[in-house]
Amino acid sequence: MAISRAAFGRGDLDAAVEDLLRLPADLTVRGVLAADLLGALIGSVTTANPHRLRHLDSLLEIAEGSPPDTPEWPMVHAAARMVPMLHGGAEGYIAEPLAVLAKAETFLKSTPSGDDAKLAPMWDAMKTMIGALRAMENGDEAAMERLPDEARRVRETLAADPALATFGDAFANLTDMLTVHHSGGDFRPAFDQLRETVERLPPDDPLRASVLSLEPVVTPLAGIRAGADESGSGPGATAEQLAAMAAAAQQPGLSPGERAMRYAGMGGAMLGLGEESDPDRVRQAVAHFRTAVDLAPPDDPRLTSHLVGLALGLTNQGDVTGSVADAIEADDVLERAKRLAGGPAHPMWSVINELLSQVRRRHAGVADPHVVALEGLREHAWRVLLQTDLRAANTAARRAAQEAIQVAGQCLVFHDPARAIRALDAGRGLALYAATENRQIPGRLEDAGRADLAARWRSTAASGAAEEVPIDLRREVLTVLTEQSNAGALLDAPTLGEIRAALHTVDADALVYLVPGAAPMPGYAVIAAAQGPPAYLALPNLHLFDDLDVERYLTALVRRDAVIADPDRDLTALDDPTDFVGSLDAMCDWAWRAAIGPLVQRYLPSLPRPTTDRPPRMILVPMGELARIPWQAARRPDGTYAVRLVAISQAASARMLCHSAALAPVAPTPVGLVVGDPDPGGEAPDLAAARVEAYAIHRSFYPGGRYVGRRADGSPSRSGPGSVDEVRAWLTGRNPGAGGMLHLACHGVINTDPATATSYLLLAGGGRLTAEELVELISRSPERAIGLIVLAACRTGQAISGYDEAYSLGTAFLAGGVRSVLSTQWAIPDRATSVLMYMFHHHLITMGLPAWEALRRAQGWMLDPGRSIPEGMPALLRRNLAHDELSHVTAWAGFVHWGQ
């Protein structure tokens, strides 16, 4: 009777289970009683009383041995199997989420169809939870982005049942908390919302008790940094919070892994992320982490995190006490964590290696302690290569550039510019790199002896879209490739030797990374030379936000971009001399004193001169917002622009430079496709001067090519309107008579909103050709050799999402295999651009110069008051020569050369 009363909520459930276990094994009613108790236990197992999980296995064994013949049993059976899985998900501990998900689905399908509706909400919640854990384990940013919507769908399903509605709300709140935590944000607001939700429940509700029991753990770990208070607490948790956490850690019935997690949480809260200075608190924190490490089972995936916490505590303790022994022990602990992590697929790989680098700088006897930090940067390349779309890749790379700059700084402390170059490149253009690498993965797999995997990759990517390759296959492929001897070729930046070879191929003297400083620290240039050793220069004036001239320029550029993005824009605002034009003029002086002057006057003269008479040539990789500076317009105090003294191209990264250099050159011919101001379908204004420019370029330099769009007089070309399909067909066509040059005089549009970031060419009828599509288009026809693409459109060189990602319309063409690209940094003036572009093609085709030198000559021609006008320049273009704007920086400096 006591067992039956407890099964229906009128007795002590734990005592009833113990009574049942003492009944004779051959008692027939034992299975029915076990099933009844299972039904009661299912709703009572929460974080507040997780010890009841141990009852489930015993009761299931009894009930399954003699299953009751009742309609409720299949549903109770499935639910009893699912509850431990849900509990594991809530604790963040499911060793094999895919296997667990498959098992749960099997249990669900075993229930009668009439009961599906009762279990479906539980199934949805578990599927979403396990999906989140799997996404976090895999580093699947696209899945993490979908998670909040999936949780809201579960909430809407549960809302139909008043008894489950609050659980649905709490589940959605918990999901929000998880996603914010994953992105590195402050999850306290999400937890506050979760707490408010469960406080609507009765005081004795187990879900309410479960969530509220987490508060003493969550609040300190959410990053409270209130400083010392009356309780004597430092930057970590308060004394009251620590007492509550200690009580939670000592709660009976916890598994060793759960108890270890709570001790680790207490250690982290006391340590204050390494900011604690009270020796006693630091000592206690270290003791808590030691307990966590000792308690955690060897296969607990959280053990790696506990070890990192212990190492951080030991490091902090060594700083506070001056003990070298603590640093030595921390080194050993981190080596153990590194072995457990296994490689860059682990989400703590970069953290482990960076902390290990710091530890080794604290004690003598370790040569080159910065090298291990460089190894940790491989994690960023791994995570970006794993993603299925550009948006997810950008999310995965969000911390890469900053961490790379920090590691590069460590390398320079040890006067190691070669490794600083590799560090900087490890954080540059990773999404762009992934776009190029996707095409090479089948070949890499075949070289590794895995033709089977190569075939699977090709089969799943048959449509040509990278996102067709699922993340599970990507993870398997990356695991295989990084276990081979060529792993460095996949995850590491190019070596100094590879960069030198690329520089020789493209006929350049140096690859130069420009890294902004943060006061009081200077910026610096890190340089790989085609000949001679790597070098670096301290640049004390290279501060973006400590110089009024450059601040004013960047602010004006943002305002100018906003005007262009406004559909009701006033185009006269683009020529406001007190705003953009004036700020650009002052910025030219800053660019010389901040970076170009020291490079031209101090560094370049030290390099061996080439045997040809070409000018010195640098390829710049500007980090962060330095990418928005027109470095070729840097102006010497005597008024001479850098373009007169040195040839400047840009590269997204050393990886992309090597990628471009490895492609066979394509010689210019008078054949290609010219697109002139296609009718944008009312989405943008006409570009009258662009029509004149494009038509003149076609007639003068590419008479054997095709002209589409609108002719100089505005009439449509008989060859086509300049549609997306026409440009697509040219990019992927195999007709050798199509030529290898594409000139696009049209609108370029960029949207940098993180939720909808994209960049596209606006073609006939409002058709759009996006940067993402361009990579895929060109990749489908690897035999198509395109030598040059000129993007005479607004902001085609501006990055879509993050300057260090460098993913733009221009670099998208390079990723697809185009040899050289000209793109723009801002909205270019229509009339002046028409003349500049004509002169570029004149120097390219008539004078036979390479694209980079043809652009430099054309820009120099714009500056020359005694400029010589080619005889073939049409009269309509000559009219634009009367305008004084030709020599102003806005007229010529917005164009940048990339590639060969």
Coordinates of N, CA, C and O in Angstrom, one line a residue, residues 63-153:
A63 N 10.5 -3.4 -14.5 CA 9.2 -3.2 -15.3 C 9.4 -3.9 -16.7 O 8.5 -4.5 -17.2
E64 N 10.6 -3.8 -17.3 CA 10.8 -4.4 -18.6 C 10.9 -5.9 -18.5 O 10.5 -6.6 -19.5
G65 N 11.3 -6.4 -17.4 CA 11.3 -7.9 -17.2 C 9.9 -8.5 -17.1 O 9.6 -9.6 -17.5
S66 N 8.9 -7.7 -16.6 CA 7.6 -8.1 -16.5 C 6.7 -6.9 -16.8 O 6.0 -6.4 -15.9
P67 N 6.6 -6.5 -18.0 CA 5.9 -5.3 -18.4 C 4.4 -5.4 -18.1 O 3.8 -6.4 -18.4
P68 N 3.8 -4.3 -17.6 CA 2.4 -4.4 -17.3 C 1.6 -4.2 -18.6 O 2.0 -3.5 -19.6
D69 N 0.5 -4.9 -18.7 CA -0.4 -4.8 -19.9 C -1.4 -3.7 -19.7 O -2.6 -3.9 -19.6
T70 N -0.9 -2.4 -19.7 CA -1.7 -1.3 -19.6 C -1.4 -0.3 -20.7 O -0.3 -0.3 -21.3
P71 N -2.4 0.5 -21.1 CA -2.2 1.4 -22.3 C -1.2 2.5 -21.9 O -0.6 3.1 -22.8
E72 N -1.0 2.8 -20.7 CA 0.0 3.9 -20.3 C 1.4 3.4 -20.4 O 2.3 4.3 -20.5
W73 N 1.7 2.1 -20.3 CA 3.0 1.6 -20.1 C 4.0 2.1 -21.3 O 5.1 2.5 -21.0
P74 N 3.6 1.9 -22.6 CA 4.6 2.3 -23.6 C 5.0 3.8 -23.5 O 6.2 4.1 -23.7
M75 N 4.1 4.7 -23.1 CA 4.4 6.1 -23.0 C 5.4 6.3 -21.8 O 6.4 7.0 -21.8
V76 N 5.0 5.6 -20.6 CA 5.9 5.7 -19.5 C 7.2 5.2 -19.7 O 8.3 5.7 -19.3
H77 N 7.3 4.0 -20.5 CA 8.6 3.4 -20.8 C 9.4 4.4 -21.6 O 10.6 4.6 -21.3
A78 N 8.9 4.9 -22.6 CA 9.7 5.9 -23.5 C 10.1 7.1 -22.7 O 11.3 7.5 -22.8
A79 N 9.2 7.6 -21.9 CA 9.5 8.8 -21.1 C 10.6 8.5 -20.1 O 11.5 9.3 -19.9
A80 N 10.6 7.3 -19.5 CA 11.6 7.0 -18.5 C 13.0 6.9 -19.1 O 14.0 7.1 -18.5
R81 N 13.0 6.4 -20.4 CA 14.3 6.4 -21.1 C 14.7 7.8 -21.5 O 15.9 8.0 -21.6
M82 N 13.8 8.7 -21.8 CA 14.2 10.0 -22.2 C 14.6 10.9 -21.1 O 15.4 11.8 -21.3
V83 N 14.0 10.8 -19.9 CA 14.3 11.7 -18.9 C 15.8 11.8 -18.5 O 16.4 12.9 -18.4
P84 N 16.5 10.7 -18.4 CA 18.0 10.8 -18.1 C 18.7 11.5 -19.2 O 19.7 12.2 -18.9
M85 N 18.3 11.3 -20.4 CA 18.9 12.0 -21.6 C 18.7 13.5 -21.4 O 19.6 14.4 -21.7
L86 N 17.4 13.9 -21.1 CA 17.1 15.3 -20.9 C 18.0 15.9 -19.8 O 18.5 17.0 -19.8
H87 N 18.1 15.1 -18.7 CA 18.9 15.6 -17.5 C 20.3 15.8 -17.9 O 21.0 16.8 -17.6
G88 N 20.9 14.8 -18.7 CA 22.2 15.0 -19.2 C 22.4 16.2 -20.0 O 23.4 16.9 -20.0
G89 N 21.4 16.5 -20.9 CA 21.5 17.7 -21.7 C 21.5 18.9 -20.9 O 22.2 19.9 -21.1
A90 N 20.6 19.0 -19.8 CA 20.6 20.1 -19.0 C 21.9 20.4 -18.2 O 22.3 21.5 -18.0
E91 N 22.6 19.3 -17.9 CA 23.9 19.4 -17.2 C 25.0 19.6 -18.2 O 26.1 19.8 -17.8
G92 N 24.7 19.6 -19.5 CA 25.8 19.8 -20.5 C 26.7 18.6 -20.6 O 27.8 18.7 -21.0
Y93 N 26.1 17.4 -20.3 CA 27.0 16.2 -20.3 C 26.2 15.1 -21.1 O 25.4 14.3 -20.5
I94 N 26.5 15.0 -22.4 CA 26.0 13.9 -23.2 C 27.2 13.5 -24.1 O 27.6 14.3 -24.9
A95 N 27.8 12.4 -23.8 CA 29.0 12.0 -24.5 C 28.8 11.8 -26.0 O 29.7 12.2 -26.8
E96 N 27.7 11.2 -26.4 CA 27.5 10.9 -27.8 C 26.1 11.4 -28.1 O 25.1 10.6 -28.2
P97 N 25.9 12.7 -28.4 CA 24.6 13.2 -28.6 C 23.8 12.5 -29.8 O 22.6 12.3 -29.7
L98 N 24.5 12.2 -30.9 CA 23.9 11.5 -32.0 C 23.3 10.2 -31.6 O 22.2 9.8 -32.0
A99 N 24.1 9.4 -30.9 CA 23.6 8.1 -30.5 C 22.4 8.2 -29.5 O 21.4 7.5 -29.6
V100 N 22.5 9.2 -28.6 CA 21.4 9.4 -27.7 C 20.1 9.8 -28.4 O 19.0 9.4 -28.1
L101 N 20.3 10.7 -29.4 CA 19.1 11.1 -30.2 C 18.5 10.0 -30.9 O 17.2 9.9 -30.9
A102 N 19.3 9.1 -31.5 CA 18.7 8.0 -32.2 C 18.0 7.0 -31.3 O 16.9 6.5 -31.6
K103 N 18.6 6.8 -30.1 CA 17.9 5.9 -29.1 C 16.6 6.5 -28.7 O 15.6 5.8 -28.6
A104 N 16.6 7.8 -28.4 CA 15.3 8.5 -28.0 C 14.3 8.4 -29.1 O 13.1 8.1 -28.8
E105 N 14.7 8.5 -30.3 CA 13.7 8.4 -31.4 C 13.1 7.0 -31.5 O 11.9 6.8 -31.8
T106 N 14.0 6.0 -31.2 CA 13.5 4.6 -31.2 C 12.4 4.4 -30.2 O 11.4 3.8 -30.4
F107 N 12.7 4.9 -29.0 CA 11.7 4.8 -27.9 C 10.4 5.5 -28.3 O 9.3 5.0 -28.0
L108 N 10.5 6.7 -28.9 CA 9.3 7.4 -29.2 C 8.5 6.6 -30.2 O 7.2 6.5 -30.1
K109 N 9.1 6.0 -31.2 CA 8.4 5.3 -32.3 C 7.8 4.0 -31.8 O 6.9 3.5 -32.4
S110 N 8.3 3.6 -30.6 CA 7.7 2.3 -30.1 C 6.4 2.5 -29.4 O 5.7 1.6 -29.0
T111 N 6.0 3.8 -29.1 CA 4.8 4.0 -28.4 C 3.6 4.0 -29.4 O 3.7 4.2 -30.6
P112 N 2.4 3.6 -28.9 CA 1.2 3.6 -29.8 C 0.9 5.0 -30.3 O 1.3 6.0 -29.7
S113 N 0.4 5.1 -31.6 CA 0.2 6.4 -32.2 C -0.7 7.3 -31.4 O -0.5 8.5 -31.4
G114 N -1.6 6.7 -30.6 CA -2.5 7.6 -29.8 C -1.7 8.4 -28.7 O -2.2 9.4 -28.2
D115 N -0.5 7.9 -28.3 CA 0.2 8.5 -27.3 C 1.3 9.5 -27.8 O 2.0 10.1 -27.1
D116 N 1.5 9.5 -29.2 CA 2.5 10.4 -29.7 C 2.4 11.8 -29.3 O 3.4 12.5 -29.0
A117 N 1.1 12.3 -29.3 CA 0.9 13.7 -28.9 C 1.4 14.0 -27.5 O 1.8 15.1 -27.2
K118 N 1.3 13.0 -26.6 CA 1.7 13.2 -25.2 C 3.2 13.3 -25.1 O 3.7 14.0 -24.3
L119 N 3.9 12.5 -25.9 CA 5.4 12.5 -25.8 C 6.1 13.5 -26.8 O 7.2 13.8 -26.6
A120 N 5.3 14.0 -27.8 CA 6.0 14.8 -28.8 C 6.6 16.1 -28.2 O 7.7 16.4 -28.6
P121 N 5.9 16.8 -27.2 CA 6.6 17.9 -26.7 C 7.9 17.6 -26.0 O 8.9 18.3 -26.1
M122 N 7.9 16.5 -25.3 CA 9.2 16.0 -24.6 C 10.2 15.7 -25.6 O 11.4 16.1 -25.5
W123 N 9.8 15.0 -26.7 CA 10.7 14.7 -27.8 C 11.3 16.0 -28.5 O 12.5 16.1 -28.7
D124 N 10.4 17.0 -28.7 CA 10.9 18.2 -29.3 C 11.9 18.9 -28.4 O 12.9 19.4 -28.9
A125 N 11.6 18.9 -27.1 CA 12.5 19.6 -26.2 C 13.9 18.9 -26.2 O 14.9 19.5 -26.2
M126 N 13.8 17.5 -26.1 CA 15.1 16.8 -26.1 C 15.9 16.9 -27.4 O 17.1 17.1 -27.4
K127 N 15.2 16.8 -28.5 CA 15.8 17.0 -29.8 C 16.5 18.3 -29.9 O 17.7 18.4 -30.4
T128 N 15.8 19.4 -29.5 CA 16.4 20.7 -29.6 C 17.6 20.8 -28.6 O 18.7 21.4 -29.0
M129 N 17.5 20.3 -27.4 CA 18.6 20.4 -26.4 C 19.8 19.6 -26.9 O 20.9 20.1 -26.9
I130 N 19.6 18.4 -27.4 CA 20.7 17.6 -27.9 C 21.3 18.2 -29.1 O 22.5 18.2 -29.3
G131 N 20.5 18.8 -30.0 CA 21.0 19.5 -31.1 C 21.9 20.6 -30.7 O 22.9 20.9 -31.4
A132 N 21.5 21.3 -29.7 CA 22.4 22.4 -29.2 C 23.7 21.9 -28.7 O 24.8 22.4 -29.0
L133 N 23.7 20.8 -27.9 CA 24.9 20.2 -27.4 C 25.8 19.7 -28.6 O 27.0 19.9 -28.6
R134 N 25.2 19.1 -29.5 CA 25.9 18.6 -30.7 C 26.5 19.8 -31.5 O 27.6 19.7 -32.0
A135 N 25.7 20.9 -31.7 CA 26.2 22.0 -32.4 C 27.4 22.6 -31.7 O 28.4 23.1 -32.3
M136 N 27.3 22.7 -30.3 CA 28.5 23.3 -29.6 C 29.7 22.4 -29.7 O 30.8 22.9 -29.8
E137 N 29.5 21.1 -29.6 CA 30.6 20.2 -29.7 C 31.2 20.3 -31.1 O 32.5 20.2 -31.2
N138 N 30.4 20.4 -32.2 CA 30.9 20.4 -33.5 C 31.4 21.8 -33.9 O 32.1 22.0 -35.0
G139 N 31.0 22.8 -33.1 CA 31.3 24.2 -33.6 C 30.5 24.6 -34.7 O 30.9 25.4 -35.6
D140 N 29.3 24.1 -34.8 CA 28.3 24.4 -35.9 C 27.6 25.7 -35.6 O 26.6 25.7 -35.0
E141 N 28.1 26.8 -36.2 CA 27.6 28.1 -35.9 C 26.2 28.3 -36.5 O 25.3 29.0 -36.0
A142 N 26.0 27.7 -37.7 CA 24.7 27.8 -38.4 C 23.6 27.2 -37.5 O 22.5 27.7 -37.3
A143 N 23.9 26.0 -36.9 CA 22.9 25.3 -36.0 C 22.7 26.1 -34.8 O 21.6 26.2 -34.3
M144 N 23.7 26.7 -34.2 CA 23.6 27.5 -33.0 C 22.7 28.8 -33.3 O 21.9 29.2 -32.5
E145 N 22.8 29.3 -34.5 CA 22.0 30.4 -34.9 C 20.5 30.1 -35.0 O 19.6 30.9 -34.7
R146 N 20.3 28.8 -35.4 CA 18.9 28.4 -35.6 C 18.2 28.0 -34.2 O 17.0 27.9 -34.1
L147 N 19.1 27.8 -33.3 CA 18.6 27.2 -32.0 C 17.5 28.0 -31.3 O 16.5 27.5 -30.9
P148 N 17.6 29.4 -31.2 CA 16.5 30.1 -30.5 C 15.2 30.0 -31.2 O 14.2 29.8 -30.6
D149 N 15.2 29.9 -32.6 CA 13.9 29.8 -33.3 C 13.3 28.4 -33.0 O 12.1 28.2 -32.9
E150 N 14.2 27.4 -32.9 CA 13.7 26.0 -32.7 C 13.1 25.9 -31.3 O 12.1 25.3 -31.0
A151 N 13.8 26.6 -30.3 CA 13.3 26.6 -28.9 C 11.9 27.3 -28.9 O 11.0 26.9 -28.1
R152 N 11.8 28.4 -29.6 CA 10.5 29.1 -29.6 C 9.4 28.3 -30.2 O 8.3 28.3 -29.8
R153 N 9.8 27.5 -31.2 CA 8.8 26.6 -31.8 C 8.3 25.5 -30.7 O 7.1 25.2 -30.6

